[in-house]
Amino acid sequence: MDVFDAIKWRRSVRSYNPHYEVSEWQLNRLLEAARLAPSGKNRQATRLIVIRDRERKKRLAVLCHHQGFVASASLVIAAVSIEPDAKMGSGTPAHRVDAAIMLDHIALEATELGLGTCWLGAYDKEKLSEFLEIPKECELIALLAVGEPKDGWHLREADRLPLEELVFYEKFGVKKKKE
Ligand SMILES: Cc1cc2nc3c(=O)[nH]c(=O)nc-3n(C[C@H](O)[C@H](O)[C@H](O)COP(=O)(O)O)c2cc1C
């Protein structure tokens, strides 16, 4: 599978085989994909927490606004910024960008390994940060559920904007001229 295939095949998976265990080898590959992700000024200020314990995943599901499927994922990876004040040269906050790139590397590598993923951005931030014992000066950015898709793999067409709507040329609002 090449990178573009992984991009095409990745879809949010919200139903996992609860008996499937991501192997140590697979987990190491996912974490290595994360480690190699770029970050602004190569600051590398994102930390990952891997949650595998069954009871803790159940609690996690509750704290993720009762998204029950989270408990049946093999594992959940939380991305935490240890420098939430980091800015890009433009002044735009960088820490969330850095963490998002890292999680997306994981999601694409998981697809290559035949694993399903789902981003998790809906959660009680305060309670979940407390549950994961994240220090106050850090910020929980997002989580990714990882597991074996219960219903197997189906190439599903992504519901996305057409390129004509997505892309402007030279200036905001200028669409490609029709040939
Ligand atoms: C930052 C972010 C947060 C998300 N949070 C959730 C979530 O809490 N629960 C969920 O089921 N899906 C969540 N999603 C998944 C999106 O709903 C999904 O990516 C989008 O609908 C496109 O579908 P696809 O991933 O299958 O291509 C999140 C996605 C992103 C990028």
PDB file of C-alpha atoms and ligand atoms in Angstrom:
ATOM      1  CA  MET A   1       0.000   0.000   0.000  1.00  0.00           C
ATOM      2  CA  ASP A   2       1.493   3.366  -0.940  1.00  0.00           C
ATOM      3  CA  VAL A   3       0.813   6.595   0.943  1.00  0.00           C
ATOM      4  CA  PHE A   4      -1.965   7.670  -1.397  1.00  0.00           C
ATOM      5  CA  ASP A   5      -3.724   4.319  -0.958  1.00  0.00           C
ATOM      6  CA  ALA A   6      -3.554   4.762   2.816  1.00  0.00           C
ATOM      7  CA  ILE A   7      -5.045   8.234   2.453  1.00  0.00           C
ATOM      8  CA  LYS A   8      -7.856   6.843   0.309  1.00  0.00           C
ATOM      9  CA  TRP A   9      -8.583   3.827   2.500  1.00  0.00           C
ATOM     10  CA  ARG A  10      -8.490   5.592   5.872  1.00  0.00           C
ATOM     11  CA  ARG A  11     -11.986   6.226   7.133  1.00  0.00           C
ATOM     12  CA  SER A  12     -13.166   6.701  10.687  1.00  0.00           C
ATOM     13  CA  VAL A  13     -13.890   3.302  12.215  1.00  0.00           C
ATOM     14  CA  ARG A  14     -16.454   3.316  15.009  1.00  0.00           C
ATOM     15  CA  SER A  15     -16.914  -0.418  15.440  1.00  0.00           C
ATOM     16  CA  TYR A  16     -14.007  -2.583  16.605  1.00  0.00           C
ATOM     17  CA  ASN A  17     -13.399  -6.242  17.336  1.00  0.00           C
ATOM     18  CA  PRO A  18     -13.117  -6.074  21.162  1.00  0.00           C
ATOM     19  CA  HIS A  19     -10.975  -9.250  21.282  1.00  0.00           C
ATOM     20  CA  TYR A  20      -8.297  -7.999  18.935  1.00  0.00           C
ATOM     21  CA  GLU A  21      -4.970  -6.951  20.426  1.00  0.00           C
ATOM     22  CA  VAL A  22      -2.689  -4.656  18.479  1.00  0.00           C
ATOM     23  CA  SER A  23       0.690  -6.430  18.688  1.00  0.00           C
ATOM     24  CA  GLU A  24       3.783  -4.845  20.206  1.00  0.00           C
ATOM     25  CA  TRP A  25       5.341  -4.816  16.729  1.00  0.00           C
ATOM     26  CA  GLN A  26       2.346  -2.964  15.277  1.00  0.00           C
ATOM     27  CA  LEU A  27       2.280  -0.520  18.171  1.00  0.00           C
ATOM     28  CA  ASN A  28       5.987   0.175  17.741  1.00  0.00           C
ATOM     29  CA  ARG A  29       5.424   0.902  14.049  1.00  0.00           C
ATOM     30  CA  LEU A  30       2.649   3.358  14.907  1.00  0.00           C
ATOM     31  CA  LEU A  31       4.785   5.062  17.508  1.00  0.00           C
ATOM     32  CA  GLU A  32       7.748   5.217  15.148  1.00  0.00           C
ATOM     33  CA  ALA A  33       5.508   6.864  12.523  1.00  0.00           C
ATOM     34  CA  ALA A  34       4.589   9.419  15.196  1.00  0.00           C
ATOM     35  CA  ARG A  35       8.190   9.943  16.242  1.00  0.00           C
ATOM     36  CA  LEU A  36       9.194  10.795  12.666  1.00  0.00           C
ATOM     37  CA  ALA A  37       6.478  13.454  12.293  1.00  0.00           C
ATOM     38  CA  PRO A  38       7.644  17.021  11.676  1.00  0.00           C
ATOM     39  CA  SER A  39       7.018  19.853  14.143  1.00  0.00           C
ATOM     40  CA  GLY A  40       7.595  23.613  14.063  1.00  0.00           C
ATOM     41  CA  LYS A  41      11.280  24.379  14.673  1.00  0.00           C
ATOM     42  CA  ASN A  42      11.575  20.631  15.282  1.00  0.00           C
ATOM     43  CA  ARG A  43      10.380  21.417  18.805  1.00  0.00           C
ATOM     44  CA  GLN A  44       9.067  17.846  19.413  1.00  0.00           C
ATOM     45  CA  ALA A  45       6.848  19.035  22.219  1.00  0.00           C
ATOM     46  CA  THR A  46       4.088  16.467  21.796  1.00  0.00           C
ATOM     47  CA  ARG A  47       3.911  13.460  24.114  1.00  0.00           C
ATOM     48  CA  LEU A  48       1.775  10.377  23.571  1.00  0.00           C
ATOM     49  CA  ILE A  49      -0.083   8.319  26.145  1.00  0.00           C
ATOM     50  CA  VAL A  50      -1.051   4.786  25.085  1.00  0.00           C
ATOM     51  CA  ILE A  51      -4.105   3.455  26.901  1.00  0.00           C
ATOM     52  CA  ARG A  52      -4.616  -0.311  26.647  1.00  0.00           C
ATOM     53  CA  ASP A  53      -6.064  -1.332  29.993  1.00  0.00           C
ATOM     54  CA  ARG A  54      -9.643  -2.588  29.496  1.00  0.00           C
ATOM     55  CA  GLU A  55     -11.126  -0.834  32.524  1.00  0.00           C
ATOM     56  CA  ARG A  56      -9.345   2.428  31.736  1.00  0.00           C
ATOM     57  CA  LYS A  57     -10.656   2.314  28.138  1.00  0.00           C
ATOM     58  CA  LYS A  58     -14.184   1.937  29.505  1.00  0.00           C
ATOM     59  CA  ARG A  59     -13.704   5.024  31.649  1.00  0.00           C
ATOM     60  CA  LEU A  60     -12.150   6.810  28.696  1.00  0.00           C
ATOM     61  CA  ALA A  61     -15.242   6.067  26.593  1.00  0.00           C
ATOM     62  CA  VAL A  62     -17.412   7.686  29.263  1.00  0.00           C
ATOM     63  CA  LEU A  63     -15.166  10.757  29.406  1.00  0.00           C
ATOM     64  CA  CYS A  64     -15.306  10.954  25.589  1.00  0.00           C
ATOM     65  CA  HIS A  65     -18.942  11.996  25.874  1.00  0.00           C
ATOM     66  CA  HIS A  66     -20.077   8.382  26.198  1.00  0.00           C
ATOM     67  CA  GLN A  67     -18.736   7.272  22.834  1.00  0.00           C
ATOM     68  CA  GLY A  68     -19.111   3.569  23.628  1.00  0.00           C
ATOM     69  CA  PHE A  69     -17.064   2.275  20.689  1.00  0.00           C
ATOM     70  CA  VAL A  70     -13.920   3.716  22.275  1.00  0.00           C
ATOM     71  CA  ALA A  71     -13.978   0.937  24.896  1.00  0.00           C
ATOM     72  CA  SER A  72     -13.780  -1.785  22.229  1.00  0.00           C
ATOM     73  CA  ALA A  73     -10.766  -0.311  20.433  1.00  0.00           C
ATOM     74  CA  SER A  74      -7.569  -2.239  21.081  1.00  0.00           C
ATOM     75  CA  LEU A  75      -5.893   0.910  22.280  1.00  0.00           C
ATOM     76  CA  VAL A  76      -6.278   4.652  22.409  1.00  0.00           C
ATOM     77  CA  ILE A  77      -3.465   7.129  21.919  1.00  0.00           C
ATOM     78  CA  ALA A  78      -3.722  10.572  23.492  1.00  0.00           C
ATOM     79  CA  ALA A  79      -1.591  13.437  22.174  1.00  0.00           C
ATOM     80  CA  VAL A  80      -0.466  15.957  24.772  1.00  0.00           C
ATOM     81  CA  SER A  81       1.426  19.164  24.171  1.00  0.00           C
ATOM     82  CA  ILE A  82       4.077  19.986  26.756  1.00  0.00           C
ATOM     83  CA  GLU A  83       4.471  23.490  25.268  1.00  0.00           C
ATOM     84  CA  PRO A  84       0.956  24.836  24.773  1.00  0.00           C
ATOM     85  CA  ASP A  85       2.277  28.379  24.338  1.00  0.00           C
ATOM     86  CA  ALA A  86       4.435  27.490  21.335  1.00  0.00           C
ATOM     87  CA  LYS A  87       3.834  29.712  18.313  1.00  0.00           C
ATOM     88  CA  MET A  88       4.844  29.497  14.691  1.00  0.00           C
ATOM     89  CA  GLY A  89       6.907  32.341  13.214  1.00  0.00           C
ATOM     90  CA  SER A  90       3.602  33.887  12.114  1.00  0.00           C
ATOM     91  CA  GLY A  91       2.256  33.885  15.652  1.00  0.00           C
ATOM     92  CA  THR A  92      -0.234  31.111  14.926  1.00  0.00           C
ATOM     93  CA  PRO A  93      -0.366  28.600  17.804  1.00  0.00           C
ATOM     94  CA  ALA A  94       1.799  25.655  16.784  1.00  0.00           C
ATOM     95  CA  HIS A  95       1.188  23.026  19.428  1.00  0.00           C
ATOM     96  CA  ARG A  96      -2.095  21.748  18.033  1.00  0.00           C
ATOM     97  CA  VAL A  97      -0.710  21.632  14.524  1.00  0.00           C
ATOM     98  CA  ASP A  98       2.262  19.592  15.733  1.00  0.00           C
ATOM     99  CA  ALA A  99       0.065  17.139  17.614  1.00  0.00           C
ATOM    100  CA  ALA A 100      -2.366  16.790  14.702  1.00  0.00           C
ATOM    101  CA  ILE A 101       0.417  15.909  12.283  1.00  0.00           C
ATOM    102  CA  MET A 102       1.644  13.268  14.693  1.00  0.00           C
ATOM    103  CA  LEU A 103      -1.783  11.691  15.110  1.00  0.00           C
ATOM    104  CA  ASP A 104      -2.356  11.727  11.372  1.00  0.00           C
ATOM    105  CA  HIS A 105       0.955   9.939  10.795  1.00  0.00           C
ATOM    106  CA  ILE A 106      -0.307   7.270  13.173  1.00  0.00           C
ATOM    107  CA  ALA A 107      -3.682   7.057  11.435  1.00  0.00           C
ATOM    108  CA  LEU A 108      -2.110   6.566   8.020  1.00  0.00           C
ATOM    109  CA  GLU A 109       0.422   4.015   9.232  1.00  0.00           C
ATOM    110  CA  ALA A 110      -2.387   2.153  11.013  1.00  0.00           C
ATOM    111  CA  THR A 111      -4.258   2.001   7.703  1.00  0.00           C
ATOM    112  CA  GLU A 112      -1.213   0.474   6.076  1.00  0.00           C
ATOM    113  CA  LEU A 113      -1.165  -2.167   8.823  1.00  0.00           C
ATOM    114  CA  GLY A 114      -4.847  -2.966   8.243  1.00  0.00           C
ATOM    115  CA  LEU A 115      -5.924  -1.265  11.467  1.00  0.00           C
ATOM    116  CA  GLY A 116      -8.853   1.110  11.809  1.00  0.00           C
ATOM    117  CA  THR A 117      -8.680   4.424  13.627  1.00  0.00           C
ATOM    118  CA  CYS A 118     -10.963   7.192  14.757  1.00  0.00           C
ATOM    119  CA  TRP A 119      -9.965  10.649  15.860  1.00  0.00           C
ATOM    120  CA  LEU A 120     -11.511  11.668  19.157  1.00  0.00           C
ATOM    121  CA  GLY A 121     -11.997  15.359  19.751  1.00  0.00           C
ATOM    122  CA  ALA A 122     -15.193  15.166  21.765  1.00  0.00           C
ATOM    123  CA  TYR A 123     -14.380  14.697  25.436  1.00  0.00           C
ATOM    124  CA  ASP A 124     -14.553  16.364  28.821  1.00  0.00           C
ATOM    125  CA  LYS A 125     -11.142  18.032  28.661  1.00  0.00           C
ATOM    126  CA  GLU A 126     -10.805  18.739  32.347  1.00  0.00           C
ATOM    127  CA  LYS A 127     -11.882  15.331  33.585  1.00  0.00           C
ATOM    128  CA  LEU A 128      -9.953  13.427  30.934  1.00  0.00           C
ATOM    129  CA  SER A 129      -6.788  15.439  31.614  1.00  0.00           C
ATOM    130  CA  GLU A 130      -7.186  14.597  35.281  1.00  0.00           C
ATOM    131  CA  PHE A 131      -7.805  10.917  34.500  1.00  0.00           C
ATOM    132  CA  LEU A 132      -4.617  10.782  32.417  1.00  0.00           C
ATOM    133  CA  GLU A 133      -2.721  12.737  35.096  1.00  0.00           C
ATOM    134  CA  ILE A 134      -1.642  15.365  32.584  1.00  0.00           C
ATOM    135  CA  PRO A 135       0.242  18.191  34.341  1.00  0.00           C
ATOM    136  CA  LYS A 136      -1.593  21.525  34.453  1.00  0.00           C
ATOM    137  CA  GLU A 137       0.993  23.288  32.258  1.00  0.00           C
ATOM    138  CA  CYS A 138       0.406  20.771  29.420  1.00  0.00           C
ATOM    139  CA  GLU A 139      -2.590  20.465  27.092  1.00  0.00           C
ATOM    140  CA  LEU A 140      -4.467  17.415  25.900  1.00  0.00           C
ATOM    141  CA  ILE A 141      -4.992  17.986  22.160  1.00  0.00           C
ATOM    142  CA  ALA A 142      -6.830  14.946  20.770  1.00  0.00           C
ATOM    143  CA  LEU A 143      -6.972  11.163  20.886  1.00  0.00           C
ATOM    144  CA  LEU A 144      -6.987   8.368  18.363  1.00  0.00           C
ATOM    145  CA  ALA A 145      -8.756   5.035  18.838  1.00  0.00           C
ATOM    146  CA  VAL A 146      -7.006   2.122  17.118  1.00  0.00           C
ATOM    147  CA  GLY A 147      -8.249  -1.397  16.537  1.00  0.00           C
ATOM    148  CA  GLU A 148      -9.402  -4.049  14.145  1.00  0.00           C
ATOM    149  CA  PRO A 149     -12.470  -2.911  12.197  1.00  0.00           C
ATOM    150  CA  LYS A 150     -15.292  -5.240  13.212  1.00  0.00           C
ATOM    151  CA  ASP A 151     -16.898  -5.179   9.801  1.00  0.00           C
ATOM    152  CA  GLY A 152     -13.707  -5.579   7.781  1.00  0.00           C
ATOM    153  CA  TRP A 153     -12.438  -3.129   5.211  1.00  0.00           C
ATOM    154  CA  HIS A 154     -14.574  -1.407   2.612  1.00  0.00           C
ATOM    155  CA  LEU A 155     -13.295   1.284   0.324  1.00  0.00           C
ATOM    156  CA  ARG A 156     -15.799   4.038   1.002  1.00  0.00           C
ATOM    157  CA  GLU A 157     -15.989   7.169  -1.076  1.00  0.00           C
ATOM    158  CA  ALA A 158     -15.089  10.121   1.138  1.00  0.00           C
ATOM    159  CA  ASP A 159     -17.761  12.787   1.451  1.00  0.00           C
ATOM    160  CA  ARG A 160     -15.571  15.728   0.518  1.00  0.00           C
ATOM    161  CA  LEU A 161     -15.772  19.007  -1.355  1.00  0.00           C
ATOM    162  CA  PRO A 162     -14.851  18.883  -5.018  1.00  0.00           C
ATOM    163  CA  LEU A 163     -11.465  20.450  -5.861  1.00  0.00           C
ATOM    164  CA  GLU A 164     -13.203  23.384  -7.577  1.00  0.00           C
ATOM    165  CA  GLU A 165     -14.621  24.414  -4.215  1.00  0.00           C
ATOM    166  CA  LEU A 166     -11.544  23.585  -2.204  1.00  0.00           C
ATOM    167  CA  VAL A 167      -8.782  25.299  -4.137  1.00  0.00           C
ATOM    168  CA  PHE A 168      -8.173  28.902  -5.155  1.00  0.00           C
ATOM    169  CA  TYR A 169      -5.354  30.091  -7.365  1.00  0.00           C
ATOM    170  CA  GLU A 170      -3.028  32.999  -6.654  1.00  0.00           C
ATOM    171  CA  LYS A 171      -5.588  34.801  -4.456  1.00  0.00           C
ATOM    172  CA  PHE A 172      -8.352  33.818  -2.096  1.00  0.00           C
ATOM    173  CA  GLY A 173     -11.568  33.277  -4.000  1.00  0.00           C
ATOM    174  CA  VAL A 174     -10.041  32.894  -7.465  1.00  0.00           C
ATOM    175  CA  LYS A 175     -11.102  29.612  -8.977  1.00  0.00           C
ATOM    176  CA  LYS A 176      -9.426  27.766 -11.800  1.00  0.00           C
ATOM    177  CA  LYS A 177     -10.580  28.994 -15.188  1.00  0.00           C
ATOM    178  CA  LYS A 178     -12.576  26.481 -17.150  1.00  0.00           C
ATOM    179  CA  GLU A 179     -10.576  25.190 -20.125  1.00  0.00           C
TER     180      GLU A 179
HETATM  181  C1  LIG B   1     -10.034  16.761  15.120  1.00  0.00           C
HETATM  182  C2  LIG B   1     -11.052  15.676  14.898  1.00  0.00           C
HETATM  183  C3  LIG B   1     -11.881  15.308  15.940  1.00  0.00           C
HETATM  184  C4  LIG B   1     -12.806  14.263  15.761  1.00  0.00           C
HETATM  185  N1  LIG B   1     -13.556  13.826  16.841  1.00  0.00           N
HETATM  186  C5  LIG B   1     -14.372  12.763  16.679  1.00  0.00           C
HETATM  187  C6  LIG B   1     -15.066  12.219  17.795  1.00  0.00           C
HETATM  188  O1  LIG B   1     -14.958  12.659  18.935  1.00  0.00           O
HETATM  189  N2  LIG B   1     -15.861  11.136  17.563  1.00  0.00           N
HETATM  190  C7  LIG B   1     -16.013  10.573  16.336  1.00  0.00           C
HETATM  191  O2  LIG B   1     -16.742   9.585  16.219  1.00  0.00           O
HETATM  192  N3  LIG B   1     -15.358  11.074  15.263  1.00  0.00           N
HETATM  193  C8  LIG B   1     -14.540  12.128  15.399  1.00  0.00           C
HETATM  194  N4  LIG B   1     -13.831  12.612  14.327  1.00  0.00           N
HETATM  195  C9  LIG B   1     -13.971  11.949  13.026  1.00  0.00           C
HETATM  196  C10 LIG B   1     -14.669  12.820  11.984  1.00  0.00           C
HETATM  197  O3  LIG B   1     -16.036  12.867  12.258  1.00  0.00           O
HETATM  198  C11 LIG B   1     -14.381  12.210  10.593  1.00  0.00           C
HETATM  199  O4  LIG B   1     -12.989  12.227  10.369  1.00  0.00           O
HETATM  200  C12 LIG B   1     -15.087  12.947   9.479  1.00  0.00           C
HETATM  201  O5  LIG B   1     -16.483  12.833   9.595  1.00  0.00           O
HETATM  202  C13 LIG B   1     -14.681  12.396   8.105  1.00  0.00           C
HETATM  203  O6  LIG B   1     -14.938  11.018   8.009  1.00  0.00           O
HETATM  204  P1  LIG B   1     -13.789   9.965   7.741  1.00  0.00           P
HETATM  205  O7  LIG B   1     -12.774  10.057   8.866  1.00  0.00           O
HETATM  206  O8  LIG B   1     -14.465   8.616   7.738  1.00  0.00           O
HETATM  207  O9  LIG B   1     -13.156  10.259   6.417  1.00  0.00           O
HETATM  208  C14 LIG B   1     -12.917  13.632  14.494  1.00  0.00           C
HETATM  209  C15 LIG B   1     -12.066  14.025  13.460  1.00  0.00           C
HETATM  210  C16 LIG B   1     -11.134  15.009  13.654  1.00  0.00           C
HETATM  211  C17 LIG B   1     -10.180  15.357  12.510  1.00  0.00           C
END
